CSV table of C-alpha atoms in Angstrom, one decimal:
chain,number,residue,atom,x,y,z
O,1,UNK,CA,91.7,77.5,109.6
O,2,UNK,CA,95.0,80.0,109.0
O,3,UNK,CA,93.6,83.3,107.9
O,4,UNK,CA,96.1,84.3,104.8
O,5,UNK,CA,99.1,86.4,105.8
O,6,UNK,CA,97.7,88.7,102.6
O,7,UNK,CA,94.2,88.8,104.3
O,8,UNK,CA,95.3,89.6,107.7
O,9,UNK,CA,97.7,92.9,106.9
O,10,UNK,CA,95.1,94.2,104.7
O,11,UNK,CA,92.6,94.0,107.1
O,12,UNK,CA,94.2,95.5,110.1
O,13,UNK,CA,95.9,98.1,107.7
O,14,UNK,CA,92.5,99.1,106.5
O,15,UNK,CA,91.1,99.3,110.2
O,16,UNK,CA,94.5,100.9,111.3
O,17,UNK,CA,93.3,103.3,108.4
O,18,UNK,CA,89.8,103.9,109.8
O,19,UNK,CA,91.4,105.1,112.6
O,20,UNK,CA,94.2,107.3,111.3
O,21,UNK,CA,91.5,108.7,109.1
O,22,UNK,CA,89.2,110.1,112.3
O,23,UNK,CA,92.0,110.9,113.8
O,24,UNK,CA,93.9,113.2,111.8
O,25,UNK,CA,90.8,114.8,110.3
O,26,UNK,CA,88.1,113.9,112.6
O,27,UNK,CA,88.6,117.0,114.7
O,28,UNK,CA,88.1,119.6,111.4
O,29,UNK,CA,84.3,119.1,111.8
O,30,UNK,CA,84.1,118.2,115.4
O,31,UNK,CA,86.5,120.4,117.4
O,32,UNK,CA,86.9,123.2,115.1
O,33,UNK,CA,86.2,125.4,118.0
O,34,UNK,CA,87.8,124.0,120.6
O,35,UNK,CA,91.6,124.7,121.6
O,36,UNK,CA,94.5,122.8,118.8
O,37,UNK,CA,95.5,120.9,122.1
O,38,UNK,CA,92.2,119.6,122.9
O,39,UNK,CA,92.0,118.7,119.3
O,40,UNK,CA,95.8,117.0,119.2
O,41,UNK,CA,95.1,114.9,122.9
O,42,UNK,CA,91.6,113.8,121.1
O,43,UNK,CA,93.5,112.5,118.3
O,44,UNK,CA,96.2,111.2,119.8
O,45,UNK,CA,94.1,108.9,121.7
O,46,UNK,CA,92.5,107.4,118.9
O,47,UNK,CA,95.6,107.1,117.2
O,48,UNK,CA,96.7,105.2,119.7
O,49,UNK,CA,94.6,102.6,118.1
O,50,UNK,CA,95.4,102.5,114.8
O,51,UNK,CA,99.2,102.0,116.1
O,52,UNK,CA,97.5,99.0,117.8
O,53,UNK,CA,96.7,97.7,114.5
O,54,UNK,CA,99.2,99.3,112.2
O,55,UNK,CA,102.0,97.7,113.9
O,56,UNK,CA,100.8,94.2,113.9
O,57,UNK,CA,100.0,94.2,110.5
O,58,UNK,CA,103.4,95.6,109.5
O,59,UNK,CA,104.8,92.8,111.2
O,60,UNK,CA,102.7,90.4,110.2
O,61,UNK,CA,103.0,91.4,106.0
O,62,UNK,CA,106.3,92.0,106.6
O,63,UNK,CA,107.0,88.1,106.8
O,64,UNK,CA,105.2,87.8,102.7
O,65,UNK,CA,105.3,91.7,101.7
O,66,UNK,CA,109.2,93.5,101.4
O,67,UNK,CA,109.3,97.1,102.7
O,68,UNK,CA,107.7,98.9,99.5
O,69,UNK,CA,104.8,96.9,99.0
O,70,UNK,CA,103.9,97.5,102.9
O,71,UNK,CA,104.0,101.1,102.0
O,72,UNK,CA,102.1,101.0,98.6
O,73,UNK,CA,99.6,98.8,99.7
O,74,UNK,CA,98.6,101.1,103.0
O,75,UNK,CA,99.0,104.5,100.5
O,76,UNK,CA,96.6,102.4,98.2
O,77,UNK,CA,94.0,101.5,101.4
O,78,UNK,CA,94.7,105.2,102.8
O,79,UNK,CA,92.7,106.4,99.5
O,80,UNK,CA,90.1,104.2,100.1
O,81,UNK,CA,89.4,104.4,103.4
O,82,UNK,CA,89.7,108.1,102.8
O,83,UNK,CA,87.6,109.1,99.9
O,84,UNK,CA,84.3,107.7,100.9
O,85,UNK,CA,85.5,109.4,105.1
O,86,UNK,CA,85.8,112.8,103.1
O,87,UNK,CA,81.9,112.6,101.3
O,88,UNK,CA,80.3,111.0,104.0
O,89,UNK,CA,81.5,112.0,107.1
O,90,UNK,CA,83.0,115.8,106.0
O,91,UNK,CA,80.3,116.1,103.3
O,92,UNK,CA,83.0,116.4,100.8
O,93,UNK,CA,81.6,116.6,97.2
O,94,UNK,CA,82.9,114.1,94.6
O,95,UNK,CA,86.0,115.3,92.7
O,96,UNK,CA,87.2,113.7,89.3
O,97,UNK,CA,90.6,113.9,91.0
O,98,UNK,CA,89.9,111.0,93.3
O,99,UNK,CA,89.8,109.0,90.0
O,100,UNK,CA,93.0,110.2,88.5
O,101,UNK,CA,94.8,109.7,92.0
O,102,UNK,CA,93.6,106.3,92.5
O,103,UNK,CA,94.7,105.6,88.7
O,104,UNK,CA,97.6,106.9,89.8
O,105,UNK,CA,98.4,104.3,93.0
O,106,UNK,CA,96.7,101.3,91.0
O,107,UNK,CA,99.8,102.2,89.2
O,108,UNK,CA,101.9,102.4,91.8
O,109,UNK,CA,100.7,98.9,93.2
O,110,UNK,CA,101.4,97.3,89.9
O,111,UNK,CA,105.1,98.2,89.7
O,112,UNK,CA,105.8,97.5,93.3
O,113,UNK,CA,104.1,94.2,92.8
O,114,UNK,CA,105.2,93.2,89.6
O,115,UNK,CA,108.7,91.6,90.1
């Protein structure tokens, strides 16, 4: 059975985003103390992964998906993967704002998707 060419770049562009996610912010709980360099070579390892999955997936969507709806559609998983990274993991409360912003690319994802 052919796994969807929708169903694939989502996925790996929401694990691509896991990894993005630890890596760019990971390190503001973790390594606050330690050196920015230790921080940076930490994150740049682990970002290594998400390009292992990022790029796939772009080339993959990229045969069903044009350039803008690639974009969109990782801003829009980059929120989700995000929000629930910032309360649980950073202890982040709850804003109202995460509402409005997510309004804001549901939005976004109808316009780029609508023609």
């Amino acid at each position: 059975m052919q796994i969807p060419i929708s169903v694939q770049t989502v996925g790996l562009l929401a694990l691509s985003n896991v990894f993005m996610t630890v890596a760019w912010y990971g390190h503001l709980k973790n390594l606050a103390s330690k050196p920015w360099w230790v921080a940076a070579l930490l994150s740049w390892s682990i970002a290594l992964f998400e390009y292992l999955l990022q790029v796939p997936a772009n080339r993959i969507g990229y045969t069903e998906f044009s350039l803008a709806q690639l974009k969109i559609m990782q801003e829009a998983i980059t929120l989700s993967v995000f929000v629930p990274f910032a309360m649980i993991y950073m202890n982040q409360p709850f804003k109202l704002d995460y509402v409005w912003a997510a309004l804001c690319l549901v939005g976004a994802v109808y316009f780029i998707f609508r023609s």
